[in-house]
Amino acid sequence: MRDQSLSLIRRGYDFTRWLRDDDPGPVTTRLMGRPATVIEGVEAARFFYTEPTLSRKGAAPPIPAMTLFGPGAIHSTDDDEHRHRKAQFVDLLDETAAFDVARRAGAEWDRRIAELGFVPDVFSMACEVLFTAVRDWAGVSADAVGVRRGTSQMVSMIDGFGSAGRRQLRAVKGRIGAQRWARAEIKRARKSGETETPLGTVASWTGPDGRPLPLSVAAVELLNVLRPTVAVAWFVAAAAESFVEWPEYRFAVKVRSVDPKAYAHELRRYYPFVPVLAARPRTAASFEGHEVPAGGRFVIDIWQHLNDPEIWTDPENFRPERFNDRVAGQYDLIPQGGGDKRDGHRCPGEDVAIELIEVFAVRLAEFDAIEGHGPSMRGNHSRMPPRPYRASLTL
């Protein structure tokens, strides 16, 4: 069977639809030189996020594992080590943190609007606002990294995860540069005994053996607090696109006939960030009669899952009101992982992302003049992540 890794890079979000050829069940293929089975659906998600034989170590392709997550990141850990590290992330990124980061981002956005009176590019401004907010919340020194440099590094790491060529090289350069100042900041916090800031908290994190994380790994995890916050800018761009495409929802968010949280959930469902995620069986494992040998891969089809008519009514249409009375479950809404965030492989910063999307959606809804300048993020299926929708705002 032919390896389809290059097809995944070329086709992006269309990859699994092309691979399935209208077959809704598990599909067998080869990825990264090993057998792989692509699965989707609620039971598939439950299996993917709870099956104890599945490992994340070595499951992701090497480039995104290095540039997006970083060497030694929590994303490549399992069992006791993963649970120990995850608990530290969850404790740090709690409801108070979500509120504080969102408050800072809203205030920075408002400050820039008052100063400029317009927004020439929603995405670019959101990136800088988000980096400023999370950097200052974390306690990272402005002398260590300025807003423009830090934002550029975060965006390059995110934008290059599903590519080859120039974007990938920019991602590597961004990772190297960010890792350098992150190491210096962790070292500074450890030397001073700083504990009152999130930076100091990350600097004090330990492994399951109680020993401090290696300096380079602690720096990686600091970036894994900062980088996903900046990635919310893609959802801010999606919110701008949705208000241009469906202006009735801009008014609905403005007058709160649609709950901003419901709007955030639908944005994450309709504009998923990644099309697939992978895990490796440590011993041969099977799902619905499809066996994958040890070292192969089970691949959860995020795109198809979030567009499955058996899970979502009218999934091809943008309908935020679907979440007005629907509680997002652990295995249905999975754009940022599934299961329990404390000990499973669900993003510990999901609440931060949701709070931020709400803050920006409410602010964007206040603008009557939103002008779009680019192709749809939903329709840009081959690029991972999608090219952000370009929109401008005027008061």
PDB file of N, CA and C in Angstrom, residues 4 8 14 28 54 81 85 126 130 215 239 241 244 247 290 314 317 344 347 358:
ATOM      1  N   GLN A   4       0.865   7.712   2.109  1.00  0.00           N
ATOM      2  CA  GLN A   4       0.109   8.902   1.740  1.00  0.00           C
ATOM      3  C   GLN A   4       0.528  10.152   2.513  1.00  0.00           C
ATOM      4  N   LEU A   8      -1.182  14.003   2.401  1.00  0.00           N
ATOM      5  CA  LEU A   8      -1.713  14.755   3.540  1.00  0.00           C
ATOM      6  C   LEU A   8      -1.213  16.190   3.505  1.00  0.00           C
ATOM      7  N   ASP A  14      -8.681  18.429   2.927  1.00  0.00           N
ATOM      8  CA  ASP A  14      -9.373  17.553   1.977  1.00  0.00           C
ATOM      9  C   ASP A  14      -8.827  16.133   1.998  1.00  0.00           C
ATOM     10  N   THR A  28      -8.102   2.268   5.971  1.00  0.00           N
ATOM     11  CA  THR A  28      -6.725   1.819   6.175  1.00  0.00           C
ATOM     12  C   THR A  28      -5.814   2.432   5.111  1.00  0.00           C
ATOM     13  N   LEU A  54      -2.637   3.325  23.451  1.00  0.00           N
ATOM     14  CA  LEU A  54      -2.241   4.340  22.469  1.00  0.00           C
ATOM     15  C   LEU A  54      -1.266   5.330  23.083  1.00  0.00           C
ATOM     16  N   GLU A  81       3.897  10.314  33.478  1.00  0.00           N
ATOM     17  CA  GLU A  81       4.548  11.571  33.131  1.00  0.00           C
ATOM     18  C   GLU A  81       3.540  12.557  32.549  1.00  0.00           C
ATOM     19  N   ARG A  85       2.465  16.125  34.311  1.00  0.00           N
ATOM     20  CA  ARG A  85       2.663  17.395  33.598  1.00  0.00           C
ATOM     21  C   ARG A  85       1.329  18.077  33.316  1.00  0.00           C
ATOM     22  N   ALA A 126      -4.858  41.151  16.016  1.00  0.00           N
ATOM     23  CA  ALA A 126      -5.198  40.159  17.035  1.00  0.00           C
ATOM     24  C   ALA A 126      -3.967  39.395  17.490  1.00  0.00           C
ATOM     25  N   LEU A 130      -2.864  39.482  21.352  1.00  0.00           N
ATOM     26  CA  LEU A 130      -2.832  38.230  22.111  1.00  0.00           C
ATOM     27  C   LEU A 130      -1.448  37.966  22.690  1.00  0.00           C
ATOM     28  N   LEU A 215      16.101  22.542  31.828  1.00  0.00           N
ATOM     29  CA  LEU A 215      15.915  23.939  31.422  1.00  0.00           C
ATOM     30  C   LEU A 215      15.267  24.045  30.047  1.00  0.00           C
ATOM     31  N   ALA A 239     -13.933  34.653  13.071  1.00  0.00           N
ATOM     32  CA  ALA A 239     -15.082  35.420  13.552  1.00  0.00           C
ATOM     33  C   ALA A 239     -15.372  36.589  12.626  1.00  0.00           C
ATOM     34  N   GLU A 241     -14.621  36.752   9.453  1.00  0.00           N
ATOM     35  CA  GLU A 241     -15.202  36.184   8.231  1.00  0.00           C
ATOM     36  C   GLU A 241     -16.675  35.852   8.423  1.00  0.00           C
ATOM     37  N   VAL A 244     -18.870  38.877   8.176  1.00  0.00           N
ATOM     38  CA  VAL A 244     -19.018  39.343   6.800  1.00  0.00           C
ATOM     39  C   VAL A 244     -19.969  38.426   6.038  1.00  0.00           C
ATOM     40  N   PRO A 247     -24.033  38.508   8.310  1.00  0.00           N
ATOM     41  CA  PRO A 247     -24.139  39.716   9.139  1.00  0.00           C
ATOM     42  C   PRO A 247     -25.241  39.636  10.181  1.00  0.00           C
ATOM     43  N   HIS A 290     -10.697  -3.191  12.792  1.00  0.00           N
ATOM     44  CA  HIS A 290      -9.524  -2.721  12.050  1.00  0.00           C
ATOM     45  C   HIS A 290      -8.331  -2.713  12.995  1.00  0.00           C
ATOM     46  N   ASP A 314     -27.280  19.445  10.233  1.00  0.00           N
ATOM     47  CA  ASP A 314     -26.923  20.435   9.213  1.00  0.00           C
ATOM     48  C   ASP A 314     -25.484  20.921   9.395  1.00  0.00           C
ATOM     49  N   ASN A 317     -23.576  23.949   7.463  1.00  0.00           N
ATOM     50  CA  ASN A 317     -23.978  25.332   7.647  1.00  0.00           C
ATOM     51  C   ASN A 317     -23.519  25.862   9.002  1.00  0.00           C
ATOM     52  N   GLY A 344      -6.398  13.513  30.398  1.00  0.00           N
ATOM     53  CA  GLY A 344      -6.436  13.036  29.019  1.00  0.00           C
ATOM     54  C   GLY A 344      -5.664  13.951  28.092  1.00  0.00           C
ATOM     55  N   CYS A 347      -6.710  19.786  25.305  1.00  0.00           N
ATOM     56  CA  CYS A 347      -5.881  20.966  25.552  1.00  0.00           C
ATOM     57  C   CYS A 347      -6.212  21.593  26.906  1.00  0.00           C
ATOM     58  N   GLU A 358     -14.688  34.603  22.833  1.00  0.00           N
ATOM     59  CA  GLU A 358     -15.860  35.376  23.261  1.00  0.00           C
ATOM     60  C   GLU A 358     -15.552  36.864  23.316  1.00  0.00           C
TER      61      GLU A 358
END
